[in-house]
mmCIF file of C-alpha atoms in Angstrom:
data_model
loop_
_atom_site.group_PDB
_atom_site.id
_atom_site.type_symbol
_atom_site.label_atom_id
_atom_site.label_comp_id
_atom_site.label_asym_id
_atom_site.label_seq_id
_atom_site.Cartn_x
_atom_site.Cartn_y
_atom_site.Cartn_z
ATOM 1 C CA VAL A 1 0.107 0.164 0.149
ATOM 2 C CA TYR A 2 1.352 3.413 -0.985
ATOM 3 C CA ASP A 3 0.573 6.448 1.337
ATOM 4 C CA GLY A 4 -0.958 8.961 -1.462
ATOM 5 C CA SER A 5 -1.848 11.499 1.148
ATOM 6 C CA LYS A 6 1.607 12.857 1.141
ATOM 7 C CA THR A 7 1.371 14.071 -2.409
ATOM 8 C CA ARG A 8 -2.222 15.301 -2.177
ATOM 9 C CA SER A 9 -0.870 19.088 -1.611
ATOM 10 C CA TRP A 10 0.625 19.440 -5.025
ATOM 11 C CA ILE A 11 -1.345 17.086 -7.134
ATOM 12 C CA LYS A 12 -4.925 18.473 -8.056
ATOM 13 C CA LYS A 13 -7.738 16.109 -7.516
ATOM 14 C CA GLU A 14 -9.155 16.452 -11.171
ATOM 15 C CA THR A 15 -5.865 14.888 -12.420
ATOM 16 C CA THR A 16 -6.129 11.906 -10.061
ATOM 17 C CA ALA A 17 -9.559 11.028 -9.780
ATOM 18 C CA SER A 18 -11.364 7.971 -11.719
ATOM 19 C CA PRO A 19 -14.667 8.455 -13.298
ATOM 20 C CA THR A 20 -17.555 6.390 -11.463
ATOM 21 C CA VAL A 21 -20.817 5.089 -12.736
ATOM 22 C CA THR A 22 -23.457 7.084 -11.690
ATOM 23 C CA THR A 23 -26.495 6.282 -9.525
ATOM 24 C CA GLU A 24 -28.845 7.200 -12.590
ATOM 25 C CA SER A 25 -26.978 4.916 -15.071
ATOM 26 C CA ILE A 26 -27.516 1.872 -12.215
ATOM 27 C CA MET A 27 -31.155 2.716 -12.171
ATOM 28 C CA LEU A 28 -31.829 3.217 -15.843
ATOM 29 C CA THR A 29 -29.446 0.013 -17.089
ATOM 30 C CA SER A 30 -31.250 -2.099 -14.492
ATOM 31 C CA ILE A 31 -34.724 -1.249 -15.824
ATOM 32 C CA VAL A 32 -33.340 -2.339 -19.172
ATOM 33 C CA ASP A 33 -31.797 -5.572 -17.846
ATOM 34 C CA CYS A 34 -35.190 -6.332 -16.249
ATOM 35 C CA PHE A 35 -37.361 -5.380 -19.354
ATOM 36 C CA GLU A 36 -34.944 -7.668 -21.648
ATOM 37 C CA GLU A 37 -34.721 -10.331 -19.195
ATOM 38 C CA ARG A 38 -30.939 -10.026 -19.525
ATOM 39 C CA ASP A 39 -28.123 -12.399 -17.937
ATOM 40 C CA CYS A 40 -26.354 -10.129 -15.307
ATOM 41 C CA MET A 41 -23.123 -10.912 -13.960
ATOM 42 C CA ILE A 42 -20.876 -9.037 -11.543
ATOM 43 C CA ALA A 43 -17.196 -9.689 -11.091
ATOM 44 C CA ASP A 44 -14.204 -8.159 -9.440
ATOM 45 C CA VAL A 45 -10.703 -7.826 -10.926
ATOM 46 C CA PRO A 46 -8.295 -8.670 -8.374
ATOM 47 C CA ASN A 47 -5.139 -6.696 -8.081
ATOM 48 C CA ALA A 48 -6.145 -4.251 -10.698
ATOM 49 C CA PHE A 49 -3.866 -1.518 -9.937
ATOM 50 C CA ILE A 50 -0.845 -3.673 -10.017
ATOM 51 C CA GLN A 51 -1.773 -4.469 -13.490
ATOM 52 C CA THR A 52 -1.530 -0.855 -14.476
ATOM 53 C CA HIS A 53 1.969 0.606 -15.547
ATOM 54 C CA LEU A 54 2.793 3.844 -14.413
ATOM 55 C CA PRO A 55 3.737 6.492 -17.194
ATOM 56 C CA ASN A 56 7.286 6.669 -18.221
ATOM 57 C CA ALA A 57 9.367 9.349 -16.521
ATOM 58 C CA ASP A 58 8.756 12.693 -18.179
ATOM 59 C CA LYS A 59 11.553 14.875 -19.647
ATOM 60 C CA ALA A 60 12.062 16.402 -16.121
ATOM 61 C CA GLY A 61 12.953 13.208 -15.028
ATOM 62 C CA GLU A 62 9.606 12.794 -12.513
ATOM 63 C CA ARG A 63 9.232 9.328 -11.333
ATOM 64 C CA VAL A 64 7.429 7.630 -8.204
ATOM 65 C CA ILE A 65 10.203 6.820 -5.528
ATOM 66 C CA MET A 66 8.905 4.841 -2.455
ATOM 67 C CA LYS A 67 10.786 4.704 0.850
ATOM 68 C CA ILE A 68 10.886 1.201 2.472
ATOM 69 C CA THR A 69 11.738 0.734 6.172
ATOM 70 C CA GLY A 70 11.523 -1.786 8.987
ATOM 71 C CA PRO A 71 10.955 -5.408 8.439
ATOM 72 C CA LEU A 72 9.826 -5.193 4.832
ATOM 73 C CA VAL A 73 13.602 -4.329 3.866
ATOM 74 C CA ASP A 74 14.722 -7.842 5.203
ATOM 75 C CA ILE A 75 12.056 -9.294 3.443
ATOM 76 C CA MET A 76 12.812 -7.680 0.409
ATOM 77 C CA VAL A 77 16.767 -8.522 0.587
ATOM 78 C CA LYS A 78 15.713 -12.008 1.601
ATOM 79 C CA LEU A 79 13.731 -12.609 -1.710
ATOM 80 C CA SER A 80 16.049 -11.170 -3.983
ATOM 81 C CA PRO A 81 19.539 -10.302 -2.116
ATOM 82 C CA GLU A 82 21.512 -9.297 -5.377
ATOM 83 C CA THR A 83 18.909 -6.902 -6.436
ATOM 84 C CA TYR A 84 18.211 -4.961 -3.204
ATOM 85 C CA GLY A 85 21.091 -5.917 -0.977
ATOM 86 C CA PRO A 86 23.503 -3.413 -2.358
ATOM 87 C CA TYR A 87 20.811 -0.647 -1.872
ATOM 88 C CA VAL A 88 20.029 -0.811 1.823
ATOM 89 C CA VAL A 89 21.074 2.203 3.395
ATOM 90 C CA GLN A 90 20.381 3.623 6.933
ATOM 91 C CA ASP A 91 17.989 6.651 7.490
ATOM 92 C CA ASP A 92 18.754 9.482 9.833
ATOM 93 C CA LYS A 93 17.049 7.267 12.774
ATOM 94 C CA GLY A 94 19.402 4.372 12.122
ATOM 95 C CA ARG A 95 16.733 2.224 10.475
ATOM 96 C CA LYS A 96 17.443 0.028 7.414
ATOM 97 C CA THR A 97 15.979 1.902 4.305
ATOM 98 C CA LEU A 98 15.684 1.015 0.839
ATOM 99 C CA TYR A 99 14.441 3.392 -2.013
ATOM 100 C CA VAL A 100 12.880 1.837 -5.080
ATOM 101 C CA GLN A 101 11.405 3.322 -8.272
ATOM 102 C CA VAL A 102 7.763 2.162 -8.439
ATOM 103 C CA LEU A 103 6.636 0.797 -12.106
ATOM 104 C CA ARG A 104 3.103 -0.201 -11.506
ATOM 105 C CA ALA A 105 0.241 1.499 -9.854
ATOM 106 C CA LEU A 106 -0.265 0.719 -5.960
ATOM 107 C CA TYR A 107 -3.312 0.870 -3.892
ATOM 108 C CA GLY A 108 -3.241 4.071 -2.065
ATOM 109 C CA MET A 109 -1.500 6.151 -4.925
ATOM 110 C CA LEU A 110 -3.828 9.021 -5.737
ATOM 111 C CA ILE A 111 -3.478 8.179 -9.511
ATOM 112 C CA ALA A 112 -3.803 4.602 -9.372
ATOM 113 C CA ALA A 113 -7.541 4.493 -9.978
ATOM 114 C CA LEU A 114 -7.305 6.649 -12.961
ATOM 115 C CA LEU A 115 -4.517 4.854 -14.514
ATOM 116 C CA TRP A 116 -6.385 1.569 -14.138
ATOM 117 C CA TYR A 117 -9.526 3.316 -15.648
ATOM 118 C CA ARG A 118 -7.785 4.489 -18.882
ATOM 119 C CA THR A 119 -6.054 0.911 -19.233
ATOM 120 C CA PHE A 120 -9.448 -0.850 -18.904
ATOM 121 C CA LYS A 121 -11.289 1.565 -20.836
ATOM 122 C CA ALA A 122 -8.689 0.952 -23.865
ATOM 123 C CA ASP A 123 -9.079 -2.720 -23.301
ATOM 124 C CA LEU A 124 -12.876 -2.568 -23.807
ATOM 125 C CA GLU A 125 -12.752 -0.228 -26.688
ATOM 126 C CA GLU A 126 -10.484 -3.021 -28.317
ATOM 127 C CA ILE A 127 -12.819 -5.269 -28.139
ATOM 128 C CA GLY A 128 -15.871 -3.345 -29.608
ATOM 129 C CA PHE A 129 -17.329 -1.358 -26.621
ATOM 130 C CA GLU A 130 -18.407 2.046 -27.159
ATOM 131 C CA PHE A 131 -18.605 4.287 -24.183
ATOM 132 C CA ASN A 132 -21.585 6.418 -23.314
ATOM 133 C CA PRO A 133 -21.000 9.972 -23.853
ATOM 134 C CA TYR A 134 -23.044 11.193 -20.503
ATOM 135 C CA ASP A 135 -21.309 8.371 -18.432
ATOM 136 C CA ALA A 136 -17.886 7.404 -18.543
ATOM 137 C CA CYS A 137 -18.274 4.115 -17.125
ATOM 138 C CA VAL A 138 -20.954 2.481 -18.940
ATOM 139 C CA ALA A 139 -20.290 1.120 -22.414
ATOM 140 C CA ASN A 140 -22.102 -0.854 -24.786
ATOM 141 C CA ARG A 141 -21.215 -3.459 -27.876
ATOM 142 C CA LEU A 142 -23.517 -5.474 -30.134
ATOM 143 C CA VAL A 143 -22.956 -9.253 -29.574
ATOM 144 C CA LYS A 144 -24.995 -11.744 -31.511
ATOM 145 C CA GLY A 145 -27.174 -8.868 -32.811
ATOM 146 C CA LYS A 146 -28.054 -7.605 -29.328
ATOM 147 C CA GLN A 147 -26.553 -5.103 -27.012
ATOM 148 C CA GLN A 148 -24.066 -6.125 -24.085
ATOM 149 C CA THR A 149 -23.970 -3.573 -21.463
ATOM 150 C CA MET A 150 -20.934 -2.907 -19.162
ATOM 151 C CA ARG A 151 -20.946 -0.727 -16.035
ATOM 152 C CA PHE A 152 -18.099 -0.254 -13.649
ATOM 153 C CA HIS A 153 -16.785 1.243 -10.613
ATOM 154 C CA VAL A 154 -12.865 0.879 -10.588
ATOM 155 C CA ASP A 155 -12.359 -2.655 -10.618
ATOM 156 C CA ASP A 156 -16.128 -3.944 -9.881
ATOM 157 C CA LEU A 157 -17.811 -4.791 -12.873
ATOM 158 C CA TRP A 158 -21.441 -5.568 -14.054
ATOM 159 C CA SER A 159 -22.278 -7.116 -17.300
ATOM 160 C CA SER A 160 -25.447 -8.099 -18.876
ATOM 161 C CA HIS A 161 -26.861 -9.514 -22.124
ATOM 162 C CA VAL A 162 -29.732 -11.446 -22.995
ATOM 163 C CA ASP A 163 -27.712 -14.636 -23.836
ATOM 164 C CA PRO A 164 -25.929 -16.100 -20.956
ATOM 165 C CA GLU A 165 -23.262 -17.454 -23.099
ATOM 166 C CA VAL A 166 -22.043 -13.689 -23.899
ATOM 167 C CA ASN A 167 -21.330 -13.139 -20.127
ATOM 168 C CA THR A 168 -19.463 -16.518 -20.126
ATOM 169 C CA GLU A 169 -17.327 -15.424 -22.844
ATOM 170 C CA PHE A 170 -16.825 -12.132 -21.466
ATOM 171 C CA LEU A 171 -15.572 -13.630 -18.202
ATOM 172 C CA LYS A 172 -13.346 -15.833 -19.888
ATOM 173 C CA TRP A 173 -11.847 -12.730 -21.683
ATOM 174 C CA LEU A 174 -11.529 -10.708 -18.349
ATOM 175 C CA ASN A 175 -9.360 -13.842 -16.826
ATOM 176 C CA GLU A 176 -7.069 -13.817 -20.003
ATOM 177 C CA LYS A 177 -6.487 -10.095 -19.830
ATOM 178 C CA CYS A 178 -6.791 -9.190 -16.051
ATOM 179 C CA GLY A 179 -6.656 -12.534 -14.274
ATOM 180 C CA LYS A 180 -2.632 -12.701 -14.016
ATOM 181 C CA HIS A 181 -2.475 -11.712 -10.499
ATOM 182 C CA GLY A 182 -5.788 -13.691 -9.308
ATOM 183 C CA GLU A 183 -8.853 -15.230 -10.746
ATOM 184 C CA VAL A 184 -11.527 -12.726 -11.809
ATOM 185 C CA LYS A 185 -14.405 -14.177 -9.882
ATOM 186 C CA ALA A 186 -18.104 -13.651 -11.064
ATOM 187 C CA ASP A 187 -21.522 -13.919 -9.492
ATOM 188 C CA ARG A 188 -24.037 -15.094 -11.764
ATOM 189 C CA SER A 189 -26.604 -16.377 -8.861
ATOM 190 C CA LYS A 190 -30.292 -15.614 -9.317
ATOM 191 C CA HIS A 191 -30.526 -13.324 -6.252
ATOM 192 C CA PHE A 192 -28.492 -10.965 -8.371
ATOM 193 C CA GLN A 193 -30.746 -11.140 -11.479
ATOM 194 C CA LEU A 194 -33.351 -8.284 -11.352
#
């Protein structure tokens, strides 16, 4: 976990905040799901943020450096002594300290959710989803001549389509694309169906 609160004073909220699905969109798409008797599937992408690369250092060399102290330093050195051992130093309080460049988004970073959103949006567009101009977290595509609707809040997803097989295939795609750090699990139970 990264403590992003220390960067709040110089990073504007509008440059770090990820969009989220609106309540109105949830209500309206739920009505459509019910009326069309769609199969609904909710899913959660585990470890979504670490699947997102931070942007390369800019021309000024800006990058994210994290200070690691305490027992975690010993764990890192034990895991890979040749990688981390030579870089362990003592801070002004005499604690073992390791400075590392962060290459992927971490939970707690102010920009992590926004970076994940941009990555996931691009992935969805690549397979034919078109995003709603009124809600940045609702997307649709035609599959088998019928509309599939996706709405999401960060890494929590809700997909619906009249053909249950479309959701099954979508879950398979989610696991291929986002399941490298844990299985994308879905709930297809009837208590969720509208």
